[in-house]
Amino acid sequence: MTNPQTTGPLPRQDAAHLPGMLAGIRVIEVADETGEYVGLTLAGLGADVVKVEAPSGSPTRHIGPFLNDEPGDERSLHFWNYNRGKRSVMLDLQTPSRIADFRRLLASADILLDASSGAVARALGVEPGAIAGLFPGLITTRITPFGDVGPWKDHKASDLVHLALGGIMMNCGYDPDPARHYDMPPIAPQLWHAYHIAGDQAVVGIIAALTHRLHTSEGQDISVAIHDAVSKNTELDVMSWVMRHAPLYRQTCRHAIENPTHVPSIGHTKDGRWYIATGVSVRDQTNLLPFLAKYGMQADLALPSAEADTKARNVPGSGANDESKAHVLEIVQRFIRAHRYDSMPWREAQDAGLLWAPLRKPQENVADVHWQTRGTFAEVEHPEHGRSFHYPVSRWLSTGTSWQAGRRAPLLGEDTTAVMGALEPRPRLTQPARPRAATPARLSPLNKPFPLQGVRIFDFSWFLASAGGTRFAAALGAEVIKVEWKDNPDTRLAAMSPVGGRAARRAATGPLKGVTDADMGGQFNNKNSGKSGMSLNIRHPKGLEIARRLIAQSDVVAEGFSPGVLQRLGLGYDVLKSLRPDIIYIQQSGMGGVGSYGRFRTIGPVAAAFAGTSEMSGMPEPAMPAGWGYSFLDWIGAYSFATGIMGALFHRDRTGQGQWIDSSQCESGIFLGGVPVLDWSANGRVWSRIGNRSPYKPAAPHGAYRCAGTDRWIAIAVFNDAEWQALARVAQRPGWLSDPRFATLQSRLLHHDALDAAVTEWTQGQDAYACMDALQKAGVAAGVCQNAEDRVEHDPQLAALNWFTEVTGTKIGQWPVTELPMKLSATPPYSGGIIDRGAPGYGEDNARILGEMLGYSAAEVAALAAEGVI
């Protein structure tokens, strides 16, 4: 089903004539694997990204896999994937004459992307945060492992170590045994996801800084600590601990939860593949029984009672679990086992309203007609090899701009002459086509301006994938009006405020009972802080008219419904444009509106299964996929949603043009699987799960190792012989150094199982934090697999980075919520938003919004409430 509106977004391949949102912006990138994803995303958004490389080339040119498994500077598929669309300039930043050239390059730039571990600052002779001040209007973005301050600021890290310290791993892995003892380690999701998580949030900060500069000509410094960004990326664990002192337990391929079950939501087909069949709410069970009955496989299931609440909505993973729900999943697994992977009637199940999907491998989406229709993948030509290769190249479709596939990654120094021969200081536009309304600047409690002040978003978003995106905009100063209606409310029931409030939480020694008041959900507070709240029934003619009048005064309409819902309610894009010609309309659904899947039902775990991320993570077969223990695709969807909003606002401010963006949560996940897709395209290799081993950058040992205590683990990543020798010294195991199996990195890789056993024999008697401290002092990348309690109560680095902000909700009271991790020197985000408040209660701001914006009297507002309009 394609979108019925003629003005709708075009498939990417039909929109090649459209510019990127950041067309004309120049980025100078000095980065390794920790920052290259940011440059890739900016290039996809249309920026000219110039990668500065030393004569020896970027170190990422030596990360596998390689074309035909033959290493070489121009054969790294990792480098190909993360540097597509960029240009390469060869400059030695240790040579004075070349530093002068580098200064000329920066004078021509809008953005410096610096993930050089301080090398750029040393070359320029300044402190890292002072680089922007050398070049008027320059925006510097620095990606660092742990930030500029704090006791861990100089610690060594890796993707694995960040996923451990940031809490991701303790949410992901396999079910405990019946005694809740974990006999398998937590599992790091693959591939390079710590850098994806931090990178996506950095991009939002960059576009916010560009927008601020457009209106003021002021550049600034942005600092993003990967540890800070990753620690905020988990879903339920932080707020469950903050609000109720409740720990969560990881489970196989499903949400970490307070009371774990032993029945996964994935089932095994008879030929050895997997399907997800999640959802055990009353609504799900009502749809499930007739579907199974068609096949005579309903067993002893019965329809829910007539009194059961079919409208209750919990955040996935937050609802109560019991044996009856486990039994439902066991019956579903019987059904899955009765089918082959290719004959499972999952599309029929979707049509019946069930949250079912295959666990695909990343490359299996390339041939899918839906993604072909959208142009999610492109064949990028590599003339040196006489071939084209498949890449994921798009995260959404839109009417005014388009994702840019770009050329293949540059050869080393390929563009040096062309770039350096045409340098001149860049004139920066400071007269936007659409100036903001002249209103007095409002400063945040940080005594700094907001970059999005004057922007209004009419927000129909819900769940995390869309509501989390508008939360970014609110923290950056946009006025966000969150619209709900009681017949279809947002998910407010998760991490509830404890009975007894903040005082009870301070005194807690174990999990507290939560309230049942939907206005007092801690998870809702965390993802909707800084927003105003309005209850509005747009199915009522008067409600629809109110929506139309408010939209006419708004800059953005954001929504997270199934495709076509808002149009059927009378607020399609054609109508929105008639109300305001330059409106930005952004919608987010699981699969996107353009394409063949239509109203395909998804939540985060279903989108992850389809995108390929669930199948990628876990121990090697025959073990089950471990997947992700939270809705990772909800967060990635939220980051894409925020990027789309920010990019569209920046584009409109420069051109006066609004647009419609059709964003797909699943497509955002597919974008992250570029390396395995490229490995399949180039080498015919299908991704195989590897547990916690390092997939392409050789490292051994590399894994999570048991420490003393209950469920305590440490992640250790050793990439060279010097680090291995340091590890052996710390462990006081000189025999390791004389063992021929461990003599070189290559031999350690060949004997990794024996190596893991030897390291575990040492670590299992060690205190995890003392072990981490000793290894870090010796120069070995190591990090405790931290849970929410560790991060909230004990992590000194997060405390130094001020990762929480206290906000006050009218009913819930004062509680900490996570702050955005991008530290903008001139326009820092603030999670209380421009209204300096926690998340709104249901319809809390009806009277204020209707009175101030539409002129309704108190009596008229009361009449609307009596009529069921608000």
Coordinates of C-alpha atoms in Angstrom, one line a residue, residues 12-417:
R12 CA 14.5 7.8 -2.0
Q13 CA 15.4 6.7 -5.5
D14 CA 12.7 9.0 -6.9
A15 CA 13.9 12.0 -4.7
A16 CA 17.4 12.2 -6.0
H17 CA 16.8 15.8 -7.1
L18 CA 16.1 16.9 -3.5
P19 CA 18.8 18.3 -1.4
G20 CA 19.9 17.0 2.0
M21 CA 18.8 18.9 5.1
L22 CA 22.4 20.0 5.7
A23 CA 23.2 20.9 2.1
G24 CA 26.0 23.5 1.9
I25 CA 27.4 22.7 5.4
R26 CA 31.0 21.7 5.6
V27 CA 32.3 19.3 8.3
I28 CA 36.0 18.6 9.0
E29 CA 36.3 15.2 10.5
V30 CA 39.2 13.9 12.6
A31 CA 37.9 10.7 13.9
D32 CA 38.3 7.0 14.5
E33 CA 35.5 4.4 15.1
T34 CA 34.3 6.5 18.1
G35 CA 33.2 9.4 15.8
E36 CA 33.0 8.2 12.2
Y37 CA 29.3 7.3 12.5
V38 CA 28.5 11.0 13.3
G39 CA 30.3 12.0 10.0
L40 CA 28.4 9.3 8.1
T41 CA 25.1 10.6 9.4
L42 CA 25.9 14.2 8.6
A43 CA 27.0 13.2 5.1
G44 CA 23.7 11.3 4.7
L45 CA 21.9 14.6 5.7
G46 CA 23.8 16.4 2.9
A47 CA 26.8 17.9 4.5
D48 CA 30.2 18.0 2.8
V49 CA 32.3 15.9 5.2
V50 CA 36.0 16.2 4.7
K51 CA 37.9 13.5 6.5
V52 CA 41.5 14.5 7.6
E53 CA 43.8 11.5 7.6
A54 CA 47.5 11.1 8.5
P55 CA 49.8 9.8 5.8
S56 CA 49.4 6.3 7.3
G57 CA 45.6 6.6 7.0
S58 CA 42.8 6.4 9.5
P59 CA 43.2 3.5 11.9
T60 CA 39.8 2.3 10.9
R61 CA 41.2 1.3 7.5
H62 CA 42.6 -1.7 9.4
I63 CA 39.4 -2.9 11.0
G64 CA 37.8 -5.9 9.3
P65 CA 36.1 -7.4 7.6
F66 CA 38.0 -7.0 4.4
L67 CA 37.1 -7.5 0.7
N68 CA 37.8 -11.1 -0.1
D69 CA 39.3 -11.3 3.5
E70 CA 42.5 -9.6 2.2
P71 CA 43.6 -6.7 4.5
G72 CA 44.6 -3.5 2.9
D73 CA 44.2 0.3 3.3
E74 CA 41.4 0.4 0.6
R75 CA 39.7 -3.0 1.4
S76 CA 38.2 -2.5 4.9
L77 CA 34.4 -2.9 4.7
H78 CA 34.2 -1.3 8.1
F79 CA 35.9 1.8 6.7
W80 CA 33.8 1.7 3.6
N81 CA 30.6 1.6 5.6
Y82 CA 31.3 4.4 8.0
N83 CA 33.0 6.7 5.5
R84 CA 30.6 6.5 2.6
G85 CA 29.9 10.0 1.2
K86 CA 33.0 11.7 2.6
R87 CA 36.1 13.2 1.0
S88 CA 39.7 12.4 2.2
V89 CA 42.4 15.0 2.8
M90 CA 45.9 13.8 3.8
L91 CA 47.4 16.1 6.4
D92 CA 50.1 15.3 9.0
L93 CA 49.0 17.2 12.1
Q94 CA 52.5 16.8 13.6
T95 CA 54.1 18.8 10.9
P96 CA 54.0 22.6 11.3
S97 CA 53.4 23.4 7.7
R98 CA 50.5 21.0 7.6
I99 CA 49.1 22.5 10.7
A100 CA 48.9 25.8 8.9
D101 CA 47.0 24.0 6.1
F102 CA 44.7 22.5 8.7
R103 CA 43.9 25.9 10.1
R104 CA 43.0 27.1 6.6
L105 CA 40.7 24.0 6.4
L106 CA 39.0 24.9 9.7
A107 CA 38.5 28.5 8.5
S108 CA 36.5 27.1 5.6
A109 CA 34.3 24.9 7.8
D110 CA 31.1 25.1 9.7
I111 CA 31.7 22.1 12.0
L112 CA 34.8 20.4 13.4
L113 CA 34.0 16.8 14.3
D114 CA 36.8 15.8 16.7
A115 CA 37.2 12.3 18.0
S116 CA 41.0 12.5 18.1
S117 CA 41.6 11.9 21.8
G118 CA 43.0 15.5 22.1
A119 CA 45.3 15.3 19.0
V120 CA 43.6 18.3 17.3
A121 CA 43.9 20.5 20.4
R122 CA 47.5 19.6 20.8
A123 CA 48.2 20.5 17.2
L124 CA 46.5 23.8 17.6
G125 CA 48.2 24.5 21.0
V126 CA 45.0 25.1 22.9
E127 CA 42.7 23.2 25.3
P128 CA 40.1 21.0 23.6
G129 CA 37.1 23.2 24.6
A130 CA 38.8 26.3 23.2
I131 CA 39.1 25.3 19.6
A132 CA 35.9 26.9 18.6
G133 CA 37.1 30.3 19.8
L134 CA 39.9 30.3 17.3
F135 CA 37.5 30.4 14.3
P136 CA 34.5 32.8 14.5
G137 CA 31.3 30.9 14.0
L138 CA 32.9 27.4 14.1
I139 CA 31.0 24.6 15.9
T140 CA 33.3 22.1 17.4
T141 CA 31.9 18.7 18.4
R142 CA 34.1 16.6 20.5
I143 CA 33.4 12.9 21.1
T144 CA 35.3 11.6 24.1
P145 CA 35.1 8.3 26.0
F146 CA 34.3 9.8 29.5
G147 CA 34.1 13.6 29.1
D148 CA 36.3 16.5 30.1
V149 CA 36.1 16.2 33.9
G150 CA 35.7 13.5 36.5
P151 CA 37.8 10.7 38.0
W152 CA 37.4 8.5 35.0
K153 CA 38.1 11.1 32.3
D154 CA 41.4 9.5 31.3
H155 CA 40.2 5.9 31.4
K156 CA 40.6 3.6 28.4
A157 CA 37.5 2.3 26.8
S158 CA 36.1 0.3 23.9
D159 CA 32.6 -0.4 22.5
L160 CA 32.4 -3.4 24.9
V161 CA 33.6 -1.5 27.9
H162 CA 31.1 1.4 27.3
L163 CA 28.2 -1.1 26.9
A164 CA 29.3 -2.6 30.2
L165 CA 29.7 0.6 32.2
G166 CA 26.7 2.2 30.6
G167 CA 24.3 -0.5 31.8
I168 CA 23.4 -1.9 28.4
M169 CA 24.9 -5.3 29.1
M170 CA 23.2 -5.8 32.4
N171 CA 19.9 -5.4 30.6
C172 CA 20.9 -7.9 27.9
G173 CA 21.6 -11.6 28.0
Y174 CA 19.9 -14.9 28.9
D175 CA 17.3 -15.9 31.5
P176 CA 18.5 -16.7 35.0
D177 CA 18.1 -20.2 36.4
P178 CA 15.0 -21.0 38.6
A179 CA 16.9 -19.5 41.6
R180 CA 17.5 -16.3 39.7
H181 CA 21.2 -17.1 39.5
Y182 CA 22.9 -16.1 36.2
D183 CA 25.0 -18.9 34.9
M184 CA 25.8 -17.0 31.7
P185 CA 27.3 -13.6 31.4
P186 CA 25.5 -10.4 30.3
I187 CA 25.7 -10.0 26.5
A188 CA 26.9 -6.9 24.7
P189 CA 24.7 -6.2 21.7
Q190 CA 26.5 -6.1 18.4
L191 CA 27.8 -4.1 16.5
W192 CA 29.6 -0.8 17.6
H193 CA 26.4 0.3 19.3
A194 CA 28.0 2.5 22.0
Y195 CA 29.3 4.7 19.2
H196 CA 25.9 4.7 17.4
I197 CA 24.1 5.7 20.6
A198 CA 26.5 8.6 21.4
G199 CA 26.7 9.5 17.7
D200 CA 23.0 9.9 17.1
Q201 CA 22.7 12.2 20.2
A202 CA 25.7 14.2 19.0
V203 CA 24.0 14.8 15.7
V204 CA 20.9 16.3 17.4
G205 CA 23.2 18.7 19.3
I206 CA 25.1 19.7 16.2
I207 CA 21.9 20.7 14.3
A208 CA 20.7 22.6 17.4
A209 CA 24.0 24.5 17.4
L210 CA 23.7 25.1 13.6
T211 CA 20.2 26.5 14.2
H212 CA 21.4 28.8 16.9
R213 CA 24.2 30.0 14.8
L214 CA 21.9 30.7 11.8
H215 CA 20.0 33.2 14.0
T216 CA 22.9 34.7 16.0
S217 CA 26.2 33.9 14.0
E218 CA 27.5 32.4 17.3
G219 CA 29.5 29.2 17.2
Q220 CA 30.1 27.0 20.2
D221 CA 31.8 23.9 21.6
I222 CA 29.8 20.6 22.0
S223 CA 31.2 17.8 24.1
V224 CA 29.6 14.4 24.2
A225 CA 30.9 11.7 26.6
I226 CA 30.1 8.3 25.3
H227 CA 29.7 6.9 28.8
D228 CA 27.1 9.6 29.6
A229 CA 25.2 9.0 26.4
V230 CA 25.2 5.2 26.7
S231 CA 24.1 5.3 30.4
K232 CA 20.9 7.1 29.5
N233 CA 20.0 4.8 26.6
T234 CA 18.5 2.0 28.7
E235 CA 14.8 2.0 29.0
L236 CA 13.2 1.0 32.3
D237 CA 16.1 0.2 34.7
V238 CA 17.1 3.7 35.6
M239 CA 13.7 5.1 36.5
S240 CA 12.6 1.8 38.2
W241 CA 15.6 2.3 40.5
V242 CA 15.2 6.1 40.9
M243 CA 11.5 5.9 41.7
R244 CA 11.0 2.6 43.5
H245 CA 14.5 1.2 44.4
A246 CA 13.6 -1.8 42.2
P247 CA 16.3 -3.7 40.3
L248 CA 15.5 -5.3 37.0
Y249 CA 16.6 -8.8 35.7
R250 CA 17.8 -9.5 32.2
Q251 CA 15.9 -12.0 30.1
T252 CA 16.4 -13.7 26.8
C253 CA 15.4 -11.5 23.8
R254 CA 12.9 -9.5 25.8
H255 CA 12.8 -6.6 28.3
A256 CA 14.7 -6.7 31.5
I257 CA 12.0 -6.9 34.2
E258 CA 11.5 -6.8 37.9
N259 CA 10.0 -10.3 38.1
P260 CA 11.5 -12.4 35.4
T261 CA 9.7 -15.3 33.7
H262 CA 11.2 -18.3 32.0
V263 CA 9.3 -18.2 28.8
P264 CA 10.9 -16.1 26.1
S265 CA 8.7 -14.2 23.6
I266 CA 10.6 -15.8 20.7
G267 CA 9.9 -19.3 19.3
H268 CA 12.0 -21.7 17.3
T269 CA 10.7 -22.9 13.9
K270 CA 11.2 -26.6 13.0
D271 CA 14.1 -25.6 10.6
G272 CA 16.1 -23.7 13.2
R273 CA 15.0 -20.0 12.8
W274 CA 13.2 -17.7 15.2
Y275 CA 10.1 -15.6 15.4
I276 CA 9.0 -13.1 17.9
A277 CA 5.4 -13.2 19.1
T278 CA 5.1 -10.7 21.9
G279 CA 2.2 -9.0 23.6
V280 CA 0.1 -10.7 26.3
S281 CA -2.3 -7.8 27.1
V282 CA -6.0 -8.3 27.2
R283 CA -6.2 -6.8 23.7
D284 CA -3.5 -9.1 22.4
Q285 CA -5.2 -12.2 23.9
T286 CA -8.5 -11.2 22.4
N287 CA -6.9 -11.2 19.0
L288 CA -4.8 -14.3 19.6
L289 CA -7.5 -16.8 20.4
P290 CA -9.5 -16.7 17.1
F291 CA -6.2 -16.7 15.1
L292 CA -4.9 -19.9 16.8
A293 CA -8.4 -21.4 16.6
K294 CA -8.3 -21.2 12.8
Y295 CA -5.4 -23.7 13.0
G296 CA -6.9 -25.8 15.8
M297 CA -4.0 -24.8 18.1
Q298 CA -5.7 -22.7 20.7
A299 CA -5.3 -25.4 23.3
D300 CA -7.0 -24.4 26.5
L301 CA -6.9 -20.7 26.0
A302 CA -10.1 -18.7 26.6
L303 CA -11.1 -15.2 25.7
P304 CA -10.5 -12.6 28.5
S305 CA -13.6 -11.8 30.6
A306 CA -15.9 -9.1 29.4
E307 CA -14.8 -7.0 32.4
A308 CA -11.2 -7.0 31.4
D309 CA -9.7 -3.6 30.5
T310 CA -8.8 -3.6 26.8
K311 CA -7.5 0.0 26.9
A312 CA -4.8 -0.3 29.6
R313 CA -1.3 0.5 28.1
N314 CA 1.9 -0.3 29.8
V315 CA 5.4 0.3 28.6
P316 CA 6.5 -3.1 27.2
G317 CA 8.3 -4.9 30.0
S318 CA 6.7 -2.9 32.8
G319 CA 3.5 -4.9 33.2
A320 CA 3.0 -7.7 35.7
N321 CA 3.9 -11.2 34.6
D322 CA 2.3 -14.4 35.9
E323 CA 2.0 -18.1 35.0
S324 CA -1.1 -17.5 33.0
K325 CA 0.7 -15.1 30.6
A326 CA 3.7 -17.5 30.5
H327 CA 1.3 -20.2 29.5
V328 CA 0.0 -18.1 26.6
L329 CA 3.5 -17.7 25.3
E330 CA 4.2 -21.4 25.6
I331 CA 1.1 -22.2 23.4
V332 CA 2.3 -19.6 20.9
Q333 CA 5.7 -21.3 20.8
R334 CA 3.9 -24.6 20.0
F335 CA 2.4 -22.9 17.0
I336 CA 5.8 -21.5 15.8
R337 CA 7.4 -25.0 16.2
A338 CA 4.8 -26.4 13.8
H339 CA 6.1 -24.3 11.0
R340 CA 9.2 -23.7 8.9
Y341 CA 10.7 -20.2 8.9
D342 CA 9.5 -19.5 5.3
S343 CA 5.9 -20.9 5.9
M344 CA 5.1 -19.2 9.2
P345 CA 1.8 -17.2 8.7
W346 CA 3.2 -14.1 10.4
R347 CA 1.6 -11.7 7.9
E348 CA -1.8 -13.3 8.7
A349 CA -1.0 -12.9 12.4
Q350 CA -0.2 -9.2 11.8
D351 CA -3.5 -8.8 9.9
A352 CA -5.2 -10.3 13.0
G353 CA -3.7 -7.5 15.2
L354 CA -0.8 -9.6 16.7
L355 CA 2.7 -8.4 17.3
W356 CA 4.5 -11.1 15.4
A357 CA 7.6 -10.9 13.2
P358 CA 10.5 -12.9 12.0
L359 CA 14.0 -12.5 13.5
R360 CA 15.7 -11.6 10.3
K361 CA 19.4 -11.5 9.6
P362 CA 20.5 -8.0 8.4
Q363 CA 21.0 -8.9 4.8
E364 CA 17.5 -10.4 4.5
N365 CA 16.0 -7.0 4.3
V366 CA 17.9 -6.1 1.1
A367 CA 15.5 -8.2 -1.1
D368 CA 12.3 -7.1 0.8
V369 CA 10.0 -5.3 -1.6
H370 CA 9.0 -2.9 1.2
W371 CA 12.5 -1.6 1.7
Q372 CA 13.2 -1.7 -2.0
T373 CA 10.1 0.6 -2.5
R374 CA 11.4 3.0 0.1
G375 CA 15.0 3.0 -1.2
T376 CA 16.3 1.9 2.2
F377 CA 19.3 0.3 0.4
A378 CA 21.4 1.5 -2.5
E379 CA 24.0 -0.2 -4.7
V380 CA 27.1 2.1 -4.4
E381 CA 29.6 1.8 -7.2
H382 CA 33.3 1.0 -6.4
P383 CA 35.0 1.6 -9.8
E384 CA 38.4 0.3 -8.5
H385 CA 36.8 -3.1 -8.1
G386 CA 34.4 -3.0 -11.1
R387 CA 31.5 -3.7 -8.8
S388 CA 28.7 -2.2 -6.8
F389 CA 27.9 -3.2 -3.2
H390 CA 24.7 -2.9 -1.1
Y391 CA 24.6 -0.3 1.7
P392 CA 21.7 0.9 3.9
V393 CA 21.5 4.6 3.1
S394 CA 18.3 6.1 4.4
R395 CA 16.3 6.4 7.7
W396 CA 13.2 8.3 6.5
L397 CA 11.5 9.7 3.4
S398 CA 10.4 13.3 3.0
T399 CA 8.9 15.7 0.6
G400 CA 11.4 18.6 0.7
T401 CA 14.8 16.9 1.3
S402 CA 16.3 13.5 0.8
W403 CA 19.0 11.2 2.3
Q404 CA 22.1 11.3 0.2
A405 CA 23.7 7.9 -0.6
G406 CA 26.9 9.6 -1.7
R407 CA 29.9 8.0 -3.4
R408 CA 31.9 5.1 -2.0
A409 CA 34.3 5.8 0.9
P410 CA 37.4 7.9 -0.3
L411 CA 40.7 6.5 -1.1
L412 CA 43.4 7.7 1.2
G413 CA 44.1 11.4 0.3
E414 CA 42.0 11.2 -2.8
D415 CA 40.6 14.7 -2.4
T416 CA 43.6 16.5 -1.0
T417 CA 44.3 18.6 -4.1

